[in-house]
Structures are given as structure tokens and as C-alpha cells.
Amino acid sequence: MRLFAFLRASPHIYKRKRKRRTPPVASSHTTSPHRHRHRHRRASSNMPKRLQMGAKQGNAGEDGKGLQVVADDGSGVTASAIAASYDDQIRPLLDAVDRLRHLKVTQEGIQLPTIVVVGDQSSGKSSVLESLAGISLPRGQGICTRVPLVMRLQDDPSADSPKLQLEYSNGRVVSTTEAKVADAINAATAEIAGSGKGISDAPITLVVRKRGVPDLTLVDLPGITRVPVQGQPEDIYDQVAKIIKQYIAPKESIILNVLSATVDFPTCESIRMSQQVDRTGERTLAVVTKVDKAPEGLLEKVTMDDVHIGLGYVCVRNRIGDETYEQARVEEERLFKYHPLLSKIDKSMVGIPVLAQRLMQIQAAIISKCLPDIVKQINDRLSRTSAELDQMPQDLNNVADAVRVFFHIVKQVCNSLEKVLVRGDFDEYPEEREFHGTARIAEMLSGYAKKLPVECPRNSNELFLMEEVRILEETKGINLPNFLPRSAFLVLLKKKVETIDQVPQDLVNGVWEYVENLVMKILLKHSDNFPQMQSPCRRAVQTLMDKARARSAQHVKELLAMELVADYTANPDYMKTWSEIMEGYEKFMEAVEDNSKPSRITLEGFGEVDVSHLRARYADLAGKAFDLRARLTAYWKSIVLRLVDGLALHVLLSVKLLVEKDLEDELGNELLANKFAGVERMLAPSPSTGTKRERLKKSIVLLRESKEVVANIMDRISAASEI
């Protein structure tokens, strides 16, 4: 973006001016220009290209009254030029984001670019923030930060003295001083999270207007601890982890991970958490503290980068003991310049001033990247919310209006149901599979067909044809010996049909349960603005579904009864299958009548069978038993086909009638039966509707204010681009 052209034009080094009484310390940047540029390239390699806007750090100062800029060629550039560019272009962006955060636009699901500070307990997280802000934060045993602390640091060159204030989420503002800020934060924390050691996710904001502080907004979160101390809840780790993940998960968040040099980086819990949401590390910057306590191997740690920190490392020395912040910066510079091990770390990776500069660069880049999307999200959300408010019902003045609205809602419900249950049109619910009615019913019908046995059910433990033999013995009569009794076939058919009679009943029960749930959900959705009418409508739907279930149950009984009335089919496949099976009749009879032949034979339609038990006692009935089984095996295919097709067509027709006629009639009958009592209840204002209307109005006010904030910023950007 041209907005940040002044940053990309030449990388700069911000350094504070020294007090005259402090002897000047030679800067490591006064070496040759070639070495200077080489060091800058190495430092920049730790950052994405879009953030390589200059990371070299000069000498640290003390009084913070001004910034001196050193360009790549070593020439001095007046602070006023860069400050003017910053104040004109970047500072308004940061103020706009802070204004959006103050408006709580995040409650509307719009994420804001944020620098989130995380770290294990005792990692030095608070000390880093103190060094950046030049103020003292609460200290103590255990977790010091018990609520999210939004720190808004604002450089105010004209400020004779620092101005600090705490802003609560309810809008209350409390002014404080540097000397009392720690107590003020503790008091605010106790008010929000209690006086014990518990934590809360409700944030407080600390605004620091002070000469020389970096223009930054950071969110300090509770330190990570696995073992609760006395007074802390047992699940303190889970509570802290939940808050941290809530803040670092959005892709708009930059993670400032504070690590102690005394620990192995891969074992840090804060590293593990940040890697869960930022696997590549592209939005994670690491700050290494306590470097004076563990200098051995630190250079390798920050250059090897075993934990994938995409935005690089900055090593710092925080204030020790009674040092002033100015003294701490001087000691920090000396440490990294003269320590035999720490002096080997590239100067673009050390010092609080470098950290401040790096954070401002990252902040500018992430805001410029996210701003267009924020504008789009605000506009989209405002349009949707306004449309939703416009769709809210007007107050009804008389019964005629209520009746008109009632039948309008019923018509909407029927139209939606016709789409999803009859036409297979899911444009209203593209991602909600439960509303794809035709597909779900088709799945049920397919499952029903698979549950019906393809072959005629048999007792696998019974000897071949013995069931048929027993039935033939019980149905024999005075007739010609070569005739197959029809009664035997019907008795056997009845037994087989009875084994599957529950399967079609289960299907219709499942279909109507699904349809009832679907009708209820769509009805409640369309009548959401009139909850008074939902109770009578629910009764009407339940009554209608009971009738539908009863009709389908009766239809299933009739289907099964029809199969037992007569052994009939016009399906030519019956004769074809029977003929194919009967081709093995002679082979079967030879095996039964000739004891010299093998008793185990393979027959078409039956597979391998044993006939030894038929040879002696049942040889005279074996032929009829074989024919009986052949007929039933061939006929079974027709039975299954009729049960599947007949019930499927019944279900589809019943659903179609319910949607196109029955539902509207039943809802109308419910209305008339109660003498318009349900409609009269619609005239009374609904508390839930009123609450929803007020919520939408508040959202629209918030979004309009947010839109005005970003519109003003975009206008300034456009104006700056034209210059």
C-alpha cells in the first residue's frame, strides 16, 4: 500500500537521545556501511518480506524526548520528518482500531488486528511490558495478570507528565498515576475477578499517554501455570488456556511469545499453544528474557529456530532491582555490546528499543493488511442486521391483521417444506444436511430395501427341505399324488412373510419421525417472531403426524395382508427363475433315490446341499418339497419388489399430500377450533421479539459508528495517496 511507502523507502533505526551527563557509548552501527547492510539483511531474514520495513537498532537513550532516525547510509534524519509521517498515516490507523475495540465491534464477530502477549508464568512477561511502557505493573506470587489487560501506549511529545487511565468494559473510566497504576490495576482486577486468585476473561484497558513510549496496543494475558497454588481453582490451567486460545486463534492476532532464556524453548507451554493456532509461525514473534542468567547457547537458540518463530527473535534485558528504566536501557546496551557471548548476537535482534520498533512495524503491517477486510465485514454485517431488523414483524393491531400474518406464515412453511421434501430444492439450507429432505428419505428407503432379505428366509440349522416336508405332511389330503397342494405353499408363504413384517413398519415410523422434526424446525423458524402461535401450531403438527403414522401403519398391514391373499404375480422373472431351479430336479431325485451316488450335490438356486436324510423316510415327498421350495424361492423376488416399490410410493405420496394440503388444513382447523384464541395471543407483544428487536437496533448503532470510524480512516488514506 502507498500508505506505508515512507516505511518501505528506507529502513530506520529509532533511538532515544542520551542525557548529556551520560558518556556516549560508541554505537556498533558506526562500522562500515557494508557490514551495516549485511547485518540488516540477516535480521530481516527472520521476518516475512512484507514486514521487512527496517529492524536495525541504534543506541538506547534515556529521556525519551525525541527519536533520531539513522538511515542505511548512516546519515542522520530528523525525528520530525518520520514522526510527521507516522502521526499523519499510521497513528490514525491505530487510533481507529482502538476505537473499534472500544466500541466492542468484536461482539459482532468482527476480529481486529491485535498483538497478544503470552508466556509461561515467571517468563518475564510483565517486565517486558513494563520496559515498553515505562511503568510498573502488579507483581506478586502466582499469576499476577488475572484478567486480559489491553495496554494502549500513545506517544505524546507535548505531555509534560504521563497521563494514565483505566477503562472498564462497562464504560467506566478511572484516572491514575504512574505511582499508583499497579494498585489501580489490582483494584480493577479484584472488582472483575474477585479478591482471591481466580481469573476472568473480562478485559480492562490501560491507556498510557507518555512522551517517548512506542505507539502500540497490546493485550497482556494471564501467565500459563500447570500447578495451582493455594487459593487458585484446580482447573486454573484449563481456564488460562481457554482465554489464551480465544485471543491468539484469530488470524488477525500477532502472538508476542515471551520466553525465558533459562528454559528449553520447545518445552515452553506458550510455544505449544501458539503452534496449535499458528503452525508455520508466520504471526509469532519471540522475546527472550533473562539473557544474563543463561547466555550460554543463546545465540544458537535464536539462530537455529527449532520452534519455528516466523517473525524472529528479540533478546532483552529487563530492569533489575531499583534500576530506573533509563538505567536499565543503558545496562542492556552495555550487556549486548561487551558480554563475551551475548555481544555475538546481531544487534538487530537485541534490546527493548528494537522490540518496540519491530512491534510498531508489525502492527502497521497487520493493520494495513486487515483493514480492507474489516471494512467489508462491517458493511456485510450491517447489511445483514438491517435486513433482519426490517424482517421483524410490526405490532399487530387487530384480529384481521393477525389472521393474515398467520396464514402468510403457514404458506411460507408449506413452501419451504415443498422445496425440501418434494422438489429437492435446498437453496434455503445449503449446508444443513438434515434439511435435505428428499435425500434423507431416499437414504431411508435404500436402507429399508437392504434390510429385506434378497433370498427367501431359511433356518440355516435345519436339514435341506425338511421344513417343506413337514408342511406337506400336514396339508396332505385326498387327491391325485402328483399334485402340489396350494395350501402348503400358502402356509409356508405366511411363515416367511411374518419374519419380515416389522421391517416396513420400522421404515414408516422412521420416515414420519424425521418429517415431524423437519416440519417443527421449519415451522419454528418461520414463526420465530410470533412465539405465541408456536404452541397451537405444535399441537396441530403432532395431531397431523399421528394421523399420518396411523395411515401408514394401516397401509403396511394391507401390503402384508395382500401378499397372503393369493400367490399371484405377473412378473415374468418368476417363471424364468423357477424353470432354472427345476433344471436340477432330475439330478436331485437321482441323488435321493440312488444310494450309490454321493449324497452331497450342488443345485442351481440352493448351492451345495446334503440329501442323505431324505433317502429312506422322505423319498416320496422329496420331489414335491423340492418343487415347493423352487416356487417360493422364485416368488420371493416378486414379494420383496412389491413391498419396496409399494411402500416407497406410499411414503412419497403421503409426504406430498401432507405438504401440499394436509398441513395447511390442520393448522387452519386448529385456528378455527380455538375460536382464534391463538391468533389473539399474537396481538400481545412478545418479550423475546422485543428483546431481539432491541438487540438488532443496538448492533446497527454500533456497526454504523464502526463504519463511520473506518470510513474516516479510508478517506484519510485516499487523501494521503493522492499527495
XYZ file of C-alpha atoms in Angstrom, residues 4-714:
711
model
C 3.384 2.758 4.143
C 5.694 3.934 1.374
C 7.622 6.089 3.823
C 8.426 2.985 5.876
C 9.492 0.880 2.939
C 11.556 3.646 1.351
C 14.384 3.180 3.843
C 14.688 1.040 6.970
C 15.114 3.218 10.026
C 16.568 2.902 13.479
C 14.748 4.569 16.330
C 16.989 5.504 19.213
C 16.457 7.710 22.197
C 18.710 10.705 22.837
C 21.117 10.430 25.732
C 21.234 12.782 28.666
C 24.289 14.959 28.482
C 25.712 13.646 31.746
C 25.989 10.096 30.393
C 29.207 9.455 28.494
C 28.456 8.484 24.932
C 28.836 4.823 24.085
C 30.157 4.034 20.657
C 27.445 2.529 18.506
C 28.016 -0.772 16.802
C 26.376 0.795 13.782
C 29.241 3.165 13.102
C 31.115 0.406 11.323
C 31.407 0.221 7.586
C 28.260 0.604 5.506
C 28.811 -2.835 4.008
C 28.825 -4.524 7.387
C 25.847 -2.443 8.404
C 23.769 -3.561 5.438
C 24.859 -7.179 5.856
C 23.627 -7.212 9.442
C 20.337 -5.715 8.397
C 19.787 -8.449 5.823
C 20.405 -11.156 8.410
C 17.971 -9.612 10.838
C 15.342 -9.187 8.177
C 15.585 -12.830 7.183
C 13.624 -13.716 10.302
C 10.597 -11.741 9.102
C 8.196 -12.076 6.174
C 9.031 -9.712 3.343
C 6.008 -7.554 3.985
C 7.316 -6.822 7.490
C 10.939 -6.118 6.498
C 10.490 -2.406 6.971
C 13.640 -1.888 8.997
C 14.707 -3.647 12.150
C 18.134 -2.190 12.934
C 18.544 -0.681 16.364
C 20.838 2.133 17.409
C 21.960 3.323 20.825
C 19.433 3.333 23.614
C 18.628 6.624 25.244
C 17.011 7.702 28.446
C 14.834 10.753 28.438
C 12.576 9.742 25.548
C 12.102 13.326 24.424
C 12.728 12.602 20.802
C 13.586 9.993 18.213
C 16.630 10.070 15.991
C 16.499 8.138 12.743
C 19.578 6.640 11.140
C 19.211 5.616 7.516
C 21.032 2.768 5.798
C 23.771 5.071 4.661
C 24.396 6.172 8.229
C 23.160 9.692 7.706
C 21.006 11.269 10.382
C 17.415 12.088 9.580
C 15.482 14.463 11.779
C 12.880 12.949 14.013
C 10.281 15.438 12.871
C 10.067 14.004 9.350
C 9.445 10.415 10.381
C 7.257 11.488 13.310
C 5.133 13.585 10.989
C 4.705 10.659 8.607
C 3.825 8.359 11.475
C 1.385 10.811 13.043
C -0.253 11.514 9.683
C -0.634 7.959 8.425
C -0.088 5.179 10.953
C -1.221 6.748 14.215
C -4.755 7.362 12.864
C -4.956 3.693 11.852
C -4.024 2.547 15.324
C -6.451 5.020 16.882
C -9.186 3.722 14.583
C -8.569 0.105 15.582
C -8.531 1.105 19.257
C -11.786 2.974 18.720
C -13.336 -0.127 17.130
C -12.109 -2.210 20.051
C -13.629 0.300 22.468
C -16.923 0.073 20.578
C -16.753 -3.724 21.127
C -17.162 -4.459 17.445
C -15.700 -7.897 18.173
C -19.052 -8.763 19.754
C -20.434 -8.652 16.213
C -17.983 -11.353 15.117
C -15.506 -8.907 13.541
C -11.922 -9.665 14.545
C -9.429 -6.828 14.976
C -5.659 -6.929 14.452
C -4.162 -7.397 17.901
C -0.744 -8.023 19.427
C -1.325 -10.644 22.119
C 1.319 -11.160 24.803
C 1.600 -14.721 26.115
C 4.149 -16.552 28.199
C 4.650 -19.143 30.873
C 4.421 -17.945 34.457
C 7.682 -16.251 35.558
C 8.871 -15.881 31.962
C 9.342 -12.134 32.463
C 6.230 -11.147 30.541
C 5.249 -8.299 32.872
C 8.815 -6.971 32.924
C 8.844 -6.722 29.126
C 5.604 -4.737 29.167
C 6.949 -2.506 31.927
C 10.035 -1.795 29.838
C 7.918 -0.905 26.800
C 5.546 1.335 28.765
C 7.997 2.680 31.340
C 5.540 1.996 34.167
C 5.283 -0.568 36.951
C 2.694 -3.340 36.702
C 1.362 -5.559 39.527
C 3.870 -8.009 40.963
C 3.499 -10.939 43.341
C 3.480 -14.695 43.718
C 1.488 -16.852 41.307
C -0.468 -15.300 38.454
C -0.160 -11.506 38.549
C -2.277 -10.843 35.466
C -5.690 -12.319 36.262
C -7.730 -10.607 33.537
C -6.839 -9.607 29.965
C -5.131 -6.213 30.166
C -5.368 -4.146 26.989
C -2.432 -1.706 27.068
C -2.762 1.288 24.764
C 0.570 3.090 24.635
C 0.437 6.501 22.976
C 3.484 8.687 22.418
C 2.622 12.266 23.336
C 5.632 14.569 22.778
C 3.723 17.503 24.248
C 2.914 15.741 27.515
C 4.717 17.319 30.472
C 3.737 14.363 32.626
C 2.309 10.911 31.871
C -1.459 10.526 31.717
C -2.844 7.129 32.673
C -6.407 5.893 32.900
C -8.186 2.576 33.297
C -11.235 1.855 31.155
C -13.693 -0.827 32.245
C -15.796 -2.874 29.838
C -18.917 -1.139 31.169
C -17.587 2.247 30.025
C -16.350 3.494 33.416
C -13.057 5.403 33.287
C -10.695 5.854 36.253
C -7.667 8.135 36.080
C -4.474 7.137 37.871
C -0.771 7.973 38.106
C 2.496 6.154 37.497
C 2.980 5.676 41.207
C -0.495 4.248 41.723
C -1.092 2.400 38.459
C -0.209 -1.028 39.888
C -2.668 -0.542 42.761
C -5.318 0.705 40.335
C -4.893 -2.382 38.139
C -5.088 -4.635 41.203
C -8.279 -2.908 42.340
C -9.845 -3.247 38.899
C -8.802 -6.896 38.727
C -10.309 -7.610 42.146
C -13.540 -5.933 41.069
C -13.761 -8.144 37.971
C -12.187 -11.450 39.045
C -12.659 -11.275 42.808
C -10.195 -10.685 45.604
C -8.803 -14.236 45.502
C -6.561 -15.765 42.878
C -9.161 -16.651 40.285
C -9.154 -15.305 36.735
C -11.726 -13.796 34.364
C -11.955 -13.242 30.615
C -13.490 -9.761 31.030
C -10.806 -7.271 29.907
C -9.719 -3.928 31.319
C -7.915 -1.276 29.277
C -4.933 0.754 30.461
C -4.307 3.893 28.403
C -0.807 5.343 28.773
C -0.142 8.741 27.171
C 3.500 9.457 27.719
C 6.408 11.116 25.994
C 8.681 8.616 24.242
C 6.628 5.412 24.538
C 6.063 3.409 21.347
C 2.631 3.733 19.778
C 1.381 0.229 20.460
C -1.705 -1.603 21.591
C -1.024 -4.937 23.266
C -3.187 -7.425 25.141
C -1.473 -8.940 28.172
C -2.937 -12.313 29.181
C -2.564 -14.387 32.371
C 0.643 -16.390 32.578
C 0.436 -20.120 31.953
C 0.698 -22.330 35.027
C 0.062 -26.047 35.327
C 0.148 -26.407 39.126
C -2.395 -24.300 41.037
C -1.165 -22.524 44.146
C -3.220 -22.131 47.289
C -6.375 -20.188 46.544
C -6.412 -20.947 42.827
C -9.033 -23.234 41.258
C -7.911 -26.753 40.390
C -8.613 -26.151 36.715
C -6.572 -22.937 36.553
C -4.547 -24.266 33.620
C -7.665 -25.001 31.577
C -9.127 -21.572 32.371
C -5.948 -19.754 31.341
C -5.553 -21.895 28.207
C -9.130 -21.118 27.169
C -8.572 -17.353 27.453
C -5.247 -17.512 25.611
C -6.636 -19.569 22.739
C -9.602 -17.208 22.472
C -7.216 -14.312 21.822
C -4.500 -15.984 19.724
C -6.729 -18.130 17.494
C -7.929 -15.365 15.094
C -5.658 -14.992 12.081
C -5.614 -11.250 12.742
C -3.720 -11.739 16.020
C 0.050 -11.344 16.284
C 1.443 -13.543 19.064
C 4.198 -11.971 21.178
C 5.622 -15.048 22.888
C 7.778 -14.216 25.924
C 10.375 -16.925 26.610
C 12.930 -17.220 29.378
C 16.485 -17.903 28.216
C 16.828 -20.287 31.155
C 14.437 -22.874 29.677
C 14.436 -25.122 26.648
C 12.191 -23.348 24.117
C 10.473 -26.500 22.735
C 9.253 -27.358 26.256
C 7.541 -23.996 26.813
C 3.793 -24.302 27.153
C 3.292 -20.927 25.471
C 5.175 -22.211 22.402
C 2.979 -25.305 22.294
C -0.201 -23.212 22.457
C 0.906 -20.759 19.776
C 1.931 -23.615 17.478
C -1.581 -25.065 17.760
C -3.050 -21.970 16.079
C -0.012 -20.758 14.098
C 1.744 -23.883 12.867
C 4.081 -22.062 10.483
C 4.889 -19.326 12.997
C 4.159 -16.601 10.441
C 2.426 -14.439 13.036
C 4.572 -15.224 16.086
C 7.368 -13.006 17.447
C 9.516 -14.295 20.324
C 11.007 -12.142 23.091
C 13.792 -13.805 25.075
C 14.222 -12.542 28.650
C 16.722 -13.265 31.451
C 19.519 -13.484 28.898
C 22.115 -12.502 31.517
C 21.244 -15.634 33.530
C 21.695 -18.113 30.675
C 23.913 -16.641 27.956
C 25.461 -19.978 27.010
C 23.978 -21.344 23.806
C 21.538 -18.458 23.386
C 22.990 -17.479 20.021
C 22.336 -20.989 18.710
C 18.805 -20.971 20.146
C 17.750 -17.817 18.335
C 19.515 -18.618 15.064
C 18.651 -22.320 14.727
C 14.968 -21.580 15.483
C 13.869 -25.096 16.382
C 10.365 -23.884 17.298
C 9.628 -22.014 14.030
C 9.248 -18.379 15.063
C 8.347 -16.740 11.761
C 8.708 -13.107 12.872
C 12.052 -13.695 14.540
C 13.548 -13.227 17.997
C 14.414 -10.199 20.109
C 16.609 -10.708 23.180
C 16.156 -8.205 26.014
C 17.415 -7.388 29.471
C 14.713 -6.098 31.768
C 15.046 -3.784 34.742
C 16.770 -5.316 37.765
C 16.245 -4.231 41.352
C 15.929 -0.480 41.872
C 17.175 0.478 38.436
C 15.312 3.196 36.629
C 14.057 2.369 33.159
C 16.695 4.695 31.704
C 19.443 2.945 33.643
C 18.084 -0.429 32.535
C 18.373 0.564 28.877
C 21.971 1.699 29.354
C 22.853 -1.554 31.093
C 21.050 -3.517 28.395
C 23.103 -1.834 25.683
C 26.347 -2.476 27.538
C 25.427 -6.102 28.135
C 24.840 -6.867 24.468
C 27.880 -4.862 23.428
C 30.535 -6.160 25.813
C 29.387 -9.579 27.076
C 31.659 -12.233 25.532
C 28.704 -14.379 24.390
C 25.769 -12.010 24.091
C 27.751 -9.494 22.049
C 27.846 -12.034 19.229
C 24.091 -11.770 18.720
C 23.216 -9.463 15.845
C 22.353 -6.003 17.148
C 19.143 -6.032 15.135
C 17.920 -8.801 17.455
C 18.616 -7.249 20.862
C 17.180 -4.561 23.063
C 13.867 -3.116 24.168
C 14.125 -0.291 21.576
C 14.490 -2.902 18.822
C 11.469 -4.742 20.217
C 9.420 -1.533 20.270
C 10.413 -0.723 16.690
C 9.707 -4.249 15.493
C 6.291 -4.278 17.152
C 5.338 -0.942 15.592
C 6.356 -2.227 12.169
C 4.413 -5.463 12.604
C 1.436 -3.561 13.950
C 1.418 -1.200 10.959
C 1.666 -4.101 8.527
C -1.088 -6.212 10.093
C -3.451 -3.241 10.330
C -2.870 -2.304 6.698
C -3.428 -5.913 5.703
C -6.616 -6.396 7.723
C -8.263 -3.003 7.266
C -9.946 -3.706 3.890
C -11.386 -6.945 5.244
C -12.594 -5.178 8.390
C -14.384 -2.609 6.236
C -16.025 -5.390 4.234
C -17.057 -7.320 7.353
C -18.603 -4.233 8.937
C -20.571 -3.423 5.781
C -21.732 -7.022 5.339
C -22.723 -7.357 8.974
C -24.562 -4.035 8.892
C -26.483 -5.078 5.773
C -27.482 -8.429 7.276
C -28.501 -6.924 10.599
C -30.515 -4.162 8.936
C -32.258 -6.713 6.732
C -33.028 -8.861 9.769
C -34.499 -5.859 11.584
C -36.590 -4.987 8.534
C -37.978 -8.516 8.560
C -39.053 -8.213 12.181
C -42.851 -8.120 12.441
C -44.736 -4.953 13.054
C -47.072 -4.829 16.033
C -50.479 -6.287 15.118
C -53.478 -4.072 15.829
C -56.471 -6.363 15.242
C -57.528 -9.966 14.664
C -57.758 -9.484 10.897
C -54.096 -8.486 10.740
C -53.170 -11.443 12.924
C -55.101 -13.910 10.732
C -53.427 -12.523 7.631
C -49.978 -12.898 9.202
C -50.855 -16.375 10.477
C -51.762 -17.731 7.049
C -48.805 -15.946 5.481
C -46.512 -17.827 7.866
C -48.311 -21.098 7.145
C -47.839 -20.513 3.424
C -44.129 -19.837 3.938
C -43.788 -23.048 5.942
C -45.560 -25.094 3.281
C -43.437 -23.570 0.511
C -40.231 -24.359 2.374
C -41.384 -27.910 3.074
C -42.361 -28.415 -0.547
C -38.854 -27.391 -1.573
C -37.007 -29.736 0.754
C -39.428 -32.690 0.883
C -40.902 -32.781 -2.616
C -38.766 -30.866 -5.105
C -35.352 -31.455 -3.574
C -34.513 -27.735 -3.609
C -32.173 -26.871 -0.730
C -31.270 -23.254 -1.510
C -32.604 -22.140 1.890
C -30.403 -24.654 3.750
C -27.411 -25.402 1.500
C -25.077 -26.615 4.276
C -27.596 -28.206 6.663
C -27.913 -31.860 5.624
C -30.787 -32.555 7.978
C -32.934 -30.194 5.882
C -32.214 -32.033 2.625
C -35.460 -33.966 2.888
C -35.617 -35.896 -0.382
C -32.045 -37.120 0.081
C -32.650 -38.254 3.661
C -35.886 -40.075 2.749
C -34.136 -41.722 -0.205
C -31.456 -42.950 2.213
C -34.145 -44.436 4.464
C -35.809 -46.212 1.538
C -32.467 -47.586 0.392
C -31.733 -48.867 3.878
C -35.196 -50.438 4.046
C -34.632 -52.300 0.770
C -31.317 -53.640 2.045
C -32.910 -54.917 5.251
C -35.390 -57.062 3.326
C -33.744 -60.433 2.559
C -32.960 -60.908 -1.130
C -33.467 -64.667 -0.812
C -36.347 -66.405 0.884
C -35.578 -66.652 4.621
C -34.487 -70.111 5.824
C -33.472 -71.752 9.048
C -29.771 -72.360 8.472
C -29.669 -75.044 11.166
C -32.419 -77.142 9.577
C -31.762 -80.002 7.166
C -32.414 -79.336 3.477
C -36.178 -79.359 2.575
C -37.309 -80.634 5.989
C -39.469 -77.543 6.583
C -41.252 -78.179 3.287
C -41.592 -81.915 4.081
C -43.324 -81.238 7.423
C -45.760 -78.774 5.846
C -46.564 -81.241 3.049
C -47.309 -83.925 5.635
C -49.691 -81.599 7.488
C -51.512 -80.393 4.369
C -51.903 -83.690 2.532
C -55.405 -84.664 1.523
C -57.373 -86.988 -0.683
C -56.171 -86.016 -4.145
C -54.017 -87.191 -7.002
C -50.481 -87.974 -5.830
C -48.661 -85.793 -8.375
C -50.473 -82.552 -7.433
C -48.731 -79.937 -5.223
C -51.214 -78.723 -2.565
C -51.725 -74.958 -2.830
C -52.428 -74.784 0.881
C -48.875 -75.964 1.584
C -47.480 -73.085 -0.456
C -49.678 -70.519 1.329
C -48.792 -71.846 4.793
C -45.100 -71.665 4.001
C -45.514 -68.214 2.415
C -47.246 -66.879 5.538
C -44.401 -68.066 7.754
C -41.824 -66.340 5.571
C -43.731 -63.044 5.329
C -44.184 -62.941 9.098
C -40.395 -62.936 9.546
C -40.138 -59.515 7.857
C -43.374 -57.762 8.855
C -41.587 -55.394 11.277
C -39.170 -54.046 8.648
C -41.713 -51.949 6.683
C -43.273 -50.755 9.939
C -39.880 -49.512 11.130
C -39.454 -47.628 7.870
C -42.667 -45.620 8.117
C -42.010 -44.877 11.791
C -38.566 -43.546 10.906
C -39.827 -41.500 7.972
C -42.561 -39.798 9.956
C -40.283 -39.132 12.908
C -37.856 -37.380 10.551
C -40.639 -35.478 8.759
C -42.153 -34.347 12.067
C -38.818 -32.998 13.309
C -38.247 -31.243 9.997
C -41.718 -29.689 9.947
C -41.284 -28.484 13.538
C -37.915 -26.869 12.841
C -39.116 -25.069 9.732
C -42.333 -24.010 11.450
C -40.442 -22.619 14.448
C -38.022 -20.830 12.136
C -40.772 -19.044 10.213
C -42.796 -18.269 13.350
C -39.786 -17.122 15.374
C -41.176 -13.597 15.570
C -44.517 -14.852 16.923
C -43.734 -17.394 19.653
C -47.349 -17.053 20.851
C -48.559 -19.034 17.841
C -45.999 -21.821 18.192
C -47.826 -23.781 20.870
C -51.099 -24.271 18.907
C -49.122 -24.923 15.728
C -47.066 -27.556 17.525
C -50.272 -29.297 18.623
C -51.600 -29.196 15.081
C -48.415 -30.740 13.681
C -48.412 -33.501 16.292
C -52.057 -34.291 15.520
C -51.313 -34.373 11.804
C -48.313 -36.657 12.289
C -50.318 -39.061 14.424
C -52.822 -39.336 11.598
C -50.053 -39.851 9.039
C -48.463 -42.595 11.143
C -51.787 -44.337 11.546
C -52.463 -44.243 7.795
C -49.012 -45.596 7.007
C -49.295 -48.329 9.634
C -52.595 -49.380 8.088
C -51.028 -49.325 4.637
C -48.217 -51.614 5.813
C -50.756 -54.065 7.218
C -52.624 -54.055 3.933
C -49.431 -54.612 1.944
C -48.551 -57.633 4.052
C -52.129 -58.925 4.009
C -52.248 -58.668 0.216
C -49.238 -60.959 -0.021
C -51.171 -63.626 1.864
C -54.439 -63.359 -0.066
C -53.175 -65.121 -3.178
C -49.985 -66.438 -4.700
C -50.000 -64.229 -7.763
C -47.580 -62.264 -9.886
C -47.404 -61.083 -13.488
C -43.656 -60.744 -13.204
C -42.089 -62.922 -15.950
C -38.999 -63.309 -13.793
C -40.956 -65.751 -11.613
C -41.280 -68.420 -14.313
C -37.743 -67.838 -15.506
C -36.253 -68.340 -12.035
C -38.487 -71.361 -11.287
C -37.514 -73.026 -14.568
C -33.812 -72.501 -13.905
C -34.107 -74.125 -10.486
C -36.220 -77.017 -11.776
C -33.499 -77.921 -14.271
C -31.745 -79.557 -11.333
C -34.792 -81.602 -10.356
C -33.668 -84.856 -12.027
C -30.173 -84.538 -10.551
C -31.746 -84.065 -7.144
C -34.102 -87.050 -7.459
C -31.286 -89.346 -8.647
C -29.241 -88.425 -5.591
C -32.248 -89.156 -3.334
C -33.294 -92.447 -4.952
C -29.845 -93.901 -5.747
C -27.949 -94.590 -2.552
C -24.813 -95.401 -4.536
C -24.458 -91.796 -5.663
C -22.920 -89.043 -3.493
C -25.354 -87.525 -1.030
C -23.810 -84.036 -1.355
C -24.692 -82.274 -4.601
C -24.709 -78.707 -5.957
C -28.040 -77.333 -7.186
C -28.939 -74.090 -9.013
C -30.507 -71.643 -6.570
C -29.632 -73.707 -3.476
C -25.893 -74.237 -3.666
C -24.317 -77.344 -2.107
C -26.796 -79.495 -0.162
C -26.902 -82.879 1.580
C -29.828 -85.210 0.724
C -28.878 -88.277 2.781
C -31.652 -87.631 5.329
C -34.289 -87.749 2.548
C -33.352 -91.151 1.056
C -35.045 -93.558 3.395
C -38.050 -91.988 5.060
C -38.962 -88.989 2.878
C -38.160 -90.138 -0.657
C -41.827 -89.992 -1.648
C -42.155 -86.329 -0.580
C -38.730 -85.152 -1.724
C -39.861 -84.230 -5.235
C -42.826 -82.143 -4.025
C -40.665 -80.499 -1.350
C -38.097 -79.553 -3.997
C -40.792 -78.048 -6.224
C -42.327 -76.180 -3.291
C -39.035 -74.581 -2.388
C -38.329 -73.732 -6.025
C -41.671 -71.946 -6.326
C -41.236 -69.986 -3.101
C -37.646 -69.042 -3.981
C -38.750 -67.699 -7.366
C -41.830 -65.988 -5.923
C -39.899 -64.267 -3.107
C -38.327 -61.807 -5.523
C -41.776 -60.542 -6.512
C -42.798 -60.170 -2.861
C -39.764 -58.055 -1.999
C -40.207 -55.924 -5.113
C -43.835 -55.184 -4.238
C -43.003 -54.351 -0.611
C -40.219 -51.975 -1.634
C -41.936 -50.233 -4.528
C -45.377 -50.110 -2.961
C -44.210 -48.664 0.337
C -41.834 -46.188 -1.313
C -44.628 -44.791 -3.465
C -46.936 -44.629 -0.449
C -44.354 -42.659 1.550
C -43.696 -40.200 -1.266
C -47.395 -39.637 -1.906
C -48.161 -39.211 1.800
C -45.392 -36.647 2.248
C -46.548 -34.769 -0.847
C -50.150 -34.626 0.383
C -49.024 -33.531 3.837
C -47.037 -30.623 2.434
C -49.457 -29.519 -0.268
C -52.767 -29.933 1.559
C -52.925 -31.624 4.952
C -50.625 -29.301 6.911
C -52.376 -26.107 5.873
C -55.786 -27.665 6.566
C -54.747 -28.911 10.015
C -53.257 -25.569 11.037
C -56.394 -23.788 9.848
C -58.595 -26.218 11.788
C -56.528 -25.594 14.920
C -57.082 -21.874 14.477
C -60.845 -22.202 13.994
C -61.323 -24.835 16.690
C -59.977 -22.452 19.346
C -62.052 -19.517 18.109
C -58.984 -17.551 17.053
C -57.515 -17.805 20.560
C -54.072 -18.474 19.123
C -54.375 -15.531 16.773
C -55.496 -13.224 19.563
C -52.401 -14.198 21.511
C -50.370 -12.959 18.549
C -51.658 -9.450 19.283
C -49.855 -9.384 22.625
C -46.267 -8.143 22.341
C -43.716 -10.936 22.685
C -40.912 -10.332 25.216
C -38.465 -12.340 23.125
C -39.365 -10.421 19.973
C -38.932 -7.123 21.764
C -35.574 -8.240 23.134
C -34.432 -9.317 19.692
C -35.549 -6.029 18.143
C -33.609 -4.030 20.738
C -30.538 -6.214 20.248
C -30.630 -5.651 16.498
C -31.050 -1.908 16.958
C -28.026 -1.763 19.267
C -25.990 -3.779 16.799
C -26.926 -1.414 13.991
C -25.923 1.627 16.063
C -22.582 0.002 16.908
C -21.925 -1.047 13.322
C -22.826 2.382 11.963
C -20.407 4.015 14.397
C -17.770 1.487 13.376
C -18.477 2.153 9.710
C -18.025 5.876 10.291
C -14.707 5.246 12.054
C -13.285 3.177 9.196
C -14.787 5.496 6.565
C -12.912 8.453 8.057
C -9.696 6.452 8.025
C -10.187 5.315 4.427
